[in-house]
Coordinates of C-alpha atoms and ligand atoms in Angstrom, one line a residue:
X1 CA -25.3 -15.3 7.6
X2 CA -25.4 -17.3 10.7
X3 CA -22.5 -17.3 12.2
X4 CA -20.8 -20.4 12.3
X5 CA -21.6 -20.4 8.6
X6 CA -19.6 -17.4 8.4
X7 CA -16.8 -19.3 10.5
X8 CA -16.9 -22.3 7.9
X9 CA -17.1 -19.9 4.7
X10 CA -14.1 -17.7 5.2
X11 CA -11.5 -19.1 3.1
X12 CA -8.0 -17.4 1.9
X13 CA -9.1 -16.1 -1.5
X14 CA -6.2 -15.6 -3.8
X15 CA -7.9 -14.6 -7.1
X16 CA -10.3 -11.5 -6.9
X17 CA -12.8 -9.2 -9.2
X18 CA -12.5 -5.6 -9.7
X19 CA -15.8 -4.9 -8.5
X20 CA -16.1 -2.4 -6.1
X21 CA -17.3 -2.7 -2.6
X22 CA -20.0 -0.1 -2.0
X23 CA -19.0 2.5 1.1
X24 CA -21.6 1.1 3.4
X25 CA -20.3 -2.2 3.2
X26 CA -16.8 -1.5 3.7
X27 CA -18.0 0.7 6.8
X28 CA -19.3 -2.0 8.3
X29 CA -16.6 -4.4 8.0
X30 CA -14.3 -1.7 9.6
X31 CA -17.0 -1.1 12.7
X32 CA -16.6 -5.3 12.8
X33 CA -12.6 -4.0 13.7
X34 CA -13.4 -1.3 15.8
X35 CA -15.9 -3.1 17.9
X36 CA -12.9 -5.7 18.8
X37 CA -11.9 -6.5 22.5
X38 CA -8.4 -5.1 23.2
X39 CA -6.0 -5.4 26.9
X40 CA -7.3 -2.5 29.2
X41 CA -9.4 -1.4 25.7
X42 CA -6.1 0.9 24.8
X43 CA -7.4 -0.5 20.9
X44 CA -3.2 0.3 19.8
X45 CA -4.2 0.1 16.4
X46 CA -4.9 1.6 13.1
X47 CA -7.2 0.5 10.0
X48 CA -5.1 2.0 6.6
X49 CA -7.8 1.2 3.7
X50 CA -5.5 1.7 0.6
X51 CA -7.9 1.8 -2.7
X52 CA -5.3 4.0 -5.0
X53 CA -4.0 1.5 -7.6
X54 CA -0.3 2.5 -7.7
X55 CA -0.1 2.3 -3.9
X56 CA -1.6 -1.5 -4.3
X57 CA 1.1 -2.1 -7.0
X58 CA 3.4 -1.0 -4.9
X59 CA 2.7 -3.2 -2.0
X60 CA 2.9 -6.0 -4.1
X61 CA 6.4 -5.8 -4.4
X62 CA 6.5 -5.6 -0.8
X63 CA 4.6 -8.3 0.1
X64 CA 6.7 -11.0 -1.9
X65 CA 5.0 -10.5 -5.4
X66 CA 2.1 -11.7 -4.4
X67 CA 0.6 -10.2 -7.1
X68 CA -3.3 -11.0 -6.4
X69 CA -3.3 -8.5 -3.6
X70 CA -3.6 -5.8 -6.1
X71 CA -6.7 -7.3 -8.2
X72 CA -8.4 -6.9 -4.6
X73 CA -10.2 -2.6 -5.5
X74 CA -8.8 -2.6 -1.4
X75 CA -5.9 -3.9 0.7
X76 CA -6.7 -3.3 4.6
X77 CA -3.3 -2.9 6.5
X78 CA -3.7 -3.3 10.1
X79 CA -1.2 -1.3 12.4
X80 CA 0.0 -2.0 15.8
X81 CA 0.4 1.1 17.9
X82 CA 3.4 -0.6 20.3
X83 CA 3.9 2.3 22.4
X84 CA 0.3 2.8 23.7
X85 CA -0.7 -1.3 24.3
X86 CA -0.6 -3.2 28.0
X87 CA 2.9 -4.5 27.7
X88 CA 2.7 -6.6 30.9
X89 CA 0.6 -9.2 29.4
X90 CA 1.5 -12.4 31.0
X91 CA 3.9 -10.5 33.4
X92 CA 5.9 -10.3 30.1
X93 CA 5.0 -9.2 27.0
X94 CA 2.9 -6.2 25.1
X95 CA -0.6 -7.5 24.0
X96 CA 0.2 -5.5 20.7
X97 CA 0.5 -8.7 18.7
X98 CA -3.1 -9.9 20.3
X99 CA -5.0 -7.0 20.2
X100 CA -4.5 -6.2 16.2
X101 CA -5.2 -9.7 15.1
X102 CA -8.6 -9.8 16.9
X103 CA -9.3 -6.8 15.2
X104 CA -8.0 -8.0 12.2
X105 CA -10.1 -11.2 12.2
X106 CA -12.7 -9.1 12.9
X107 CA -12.6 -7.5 9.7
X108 CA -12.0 -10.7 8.0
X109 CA -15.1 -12.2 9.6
X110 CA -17.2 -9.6 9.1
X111 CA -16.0 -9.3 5.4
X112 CA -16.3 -12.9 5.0
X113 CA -20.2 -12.2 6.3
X114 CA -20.5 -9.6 3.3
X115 CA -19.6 -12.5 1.0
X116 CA -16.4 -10.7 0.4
X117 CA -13.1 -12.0 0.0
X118 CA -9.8 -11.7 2.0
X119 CA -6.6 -13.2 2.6
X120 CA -4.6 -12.7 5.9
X121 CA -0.8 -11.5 4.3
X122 CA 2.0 -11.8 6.6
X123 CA 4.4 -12.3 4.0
X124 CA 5.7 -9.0 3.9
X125 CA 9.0 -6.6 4.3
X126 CA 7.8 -4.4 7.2
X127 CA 10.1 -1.7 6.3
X128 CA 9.3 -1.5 3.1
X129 CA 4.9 -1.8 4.0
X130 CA 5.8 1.7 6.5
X131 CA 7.9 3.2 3.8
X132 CA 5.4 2.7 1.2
X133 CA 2.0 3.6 4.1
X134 CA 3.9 6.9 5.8
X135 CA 4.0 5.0 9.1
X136 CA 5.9 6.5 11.7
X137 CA 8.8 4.6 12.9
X138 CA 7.5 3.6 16.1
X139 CA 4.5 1.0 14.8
X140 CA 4.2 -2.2 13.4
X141 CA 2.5 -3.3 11.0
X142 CA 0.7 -6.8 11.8
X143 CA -1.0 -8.0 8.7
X144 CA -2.9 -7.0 5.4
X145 CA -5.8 -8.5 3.4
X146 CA -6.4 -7.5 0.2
X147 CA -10.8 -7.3 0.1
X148 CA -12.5 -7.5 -2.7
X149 CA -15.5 -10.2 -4.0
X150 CA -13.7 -13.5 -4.8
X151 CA -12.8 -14.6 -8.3
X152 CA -12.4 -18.4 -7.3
X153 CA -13.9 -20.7 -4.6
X154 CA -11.1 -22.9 -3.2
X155 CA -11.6 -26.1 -1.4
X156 CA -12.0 -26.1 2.2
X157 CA -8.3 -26.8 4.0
X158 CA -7.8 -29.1 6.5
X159 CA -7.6 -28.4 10.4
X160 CA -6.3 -30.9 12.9
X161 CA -8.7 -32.6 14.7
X162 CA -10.3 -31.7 17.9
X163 CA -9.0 -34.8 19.7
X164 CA -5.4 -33.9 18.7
X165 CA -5.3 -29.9 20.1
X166 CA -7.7 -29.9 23.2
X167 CA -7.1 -31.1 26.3
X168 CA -9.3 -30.8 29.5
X169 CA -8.1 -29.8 33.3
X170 CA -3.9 -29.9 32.1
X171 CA -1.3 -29.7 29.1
X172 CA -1.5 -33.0 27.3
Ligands
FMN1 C1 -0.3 -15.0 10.2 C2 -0.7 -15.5 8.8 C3 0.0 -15.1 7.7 C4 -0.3 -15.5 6.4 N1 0.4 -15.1 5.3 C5 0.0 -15.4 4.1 C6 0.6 -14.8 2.9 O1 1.5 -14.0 3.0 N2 0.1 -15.2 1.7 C7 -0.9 -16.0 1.5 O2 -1.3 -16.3 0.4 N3 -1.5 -16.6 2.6 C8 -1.1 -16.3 3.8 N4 -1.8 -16.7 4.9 C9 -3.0 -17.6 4.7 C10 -2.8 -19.1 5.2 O3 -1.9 -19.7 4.3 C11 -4.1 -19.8 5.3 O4 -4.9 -19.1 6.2 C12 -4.0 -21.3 5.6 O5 -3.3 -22.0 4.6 C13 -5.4 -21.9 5.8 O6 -6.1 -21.8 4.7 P1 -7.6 -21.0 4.7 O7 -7.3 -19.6 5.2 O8 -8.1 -21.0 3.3 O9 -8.4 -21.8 5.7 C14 -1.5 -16.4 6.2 C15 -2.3 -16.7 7.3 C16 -1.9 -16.2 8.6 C17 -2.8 -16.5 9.7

C-alpha cells in the first residue's frame, strides 16, 4: 500500500474476526517494531505476542472490559525496559515513553499495511497487565493492540486542522 494510504487507512478497530494471521505476516509486522529509531538505539523494549485464549481473556479484565481485545487471535503488549533507556532526554526525562510508542506505531502501521486491524489500548491496570504477562517489576508496560483482520469499518475521525496545531519559526 502506498504509504500515506496506509497513514489514512489505519483506524481503531473495535470489532475483530477470528481469522488467523499467517506467521509471515505477523513477522513482518514485528520487524516494522524492531526496525524503529530509539535514543542512543538502546531499543528499551519488548514485543509480548499473547495468542493463548485464556491469557487474552484475562487481559480483558485488565484492560477495563474491553472485551473486543480478545476476539483479536493476538494482543501485542509493548514493554518499556526503564532501566536500560537515555534518561536525560531533554536534560530531564528517560525517552522510555518515546522510544516504545514509535515502535509501537510501527507495528500498528505496518499491521495496518497488511490490512489488519489494531487498536492502541492504554486503558489498562499496569499491575494487573505484568501480573497476568510475568514482567519483572522493573518495566512498564506502554500500550497493547489486540491484531487481528477487522470485523467492522468505522468512519474516519476527525483531526484538528493544520492551521490550528502548526506554527512556523515560534510557539503560537
Ligand atoms: C495512548 C492511547 C490510548 C488509547 N486507549 C484506548 C483504549 O484503551 N481503548 C480504546 O478503545 N481506544 C483507545 N485509544 C484509541 C483512540 O480512542 C483513538 O485513536 C482516537 O479516538 C482516534 O480514532 P482513530 O484511531 O480511529 O483515528 C487510545 C489511543 C491512544 C493513542
Amino acid at each position: 500500500m502506498e504509504f500515506y494510504e496506509v497513514i489514512k487507512k489505519r483506524k481503531s478497530i473495535r470489532s475483530y474476526k477470528p481469522d488467523p494471521i499467517p506467521q509471515e505476516v505477523l513477522e513482518r509486522i514485528l520487524e516494522a517494531g524492531r526496525l524503529a529509531p530509539s535514543a542512543k538505539n538502546i531499543q528499551p523494549w519488548k514485543f509480548i505476542v499473547i495468542d493463548d485464549q485464556e491469557i487474552k481473556e484475562k487481559l480483558v479484565s485488565a484492560c477495563r472490559n474491553q472485551k473486543f481485545i480478545a476476539e483479536a487471535p493476538i494482543i501485542i503488549c509493548v514493554v518499556a525496559l526503564e532501566k536500560i533507556a537515555w534518561g536525560r532526554m531533554g536534560g530531564y526525562w528517560s525517552s522510555y515513553p518515546v522510544d516504545c510508542a514509535i515502535a509501537m506505531e510501527h507495528i500498528v502501521l505496518a499491521a495496518t499495511n497488511e490490512g489488519l486491524g489494531t487498536c492502541w489500548i492504554g486503558a489498562y491496570d499496569e499491575k494487573e497487565v505484568k501480573k497476568i504477562l510475568k514482567c519483572p517489576e522493573d518495566v512498564k508496560i506502554i500500550a497493547l493492540t489486540p491484531l487481528g483482520y477487522p470485523n467492522e469499518d468505522p468512519p474516519t475521525r476527525s483531526r484538528k486542522p493544520l492551521s490550528e496545531i502548526v506554527c512556523y519559526n515560534q510557539y503560537q
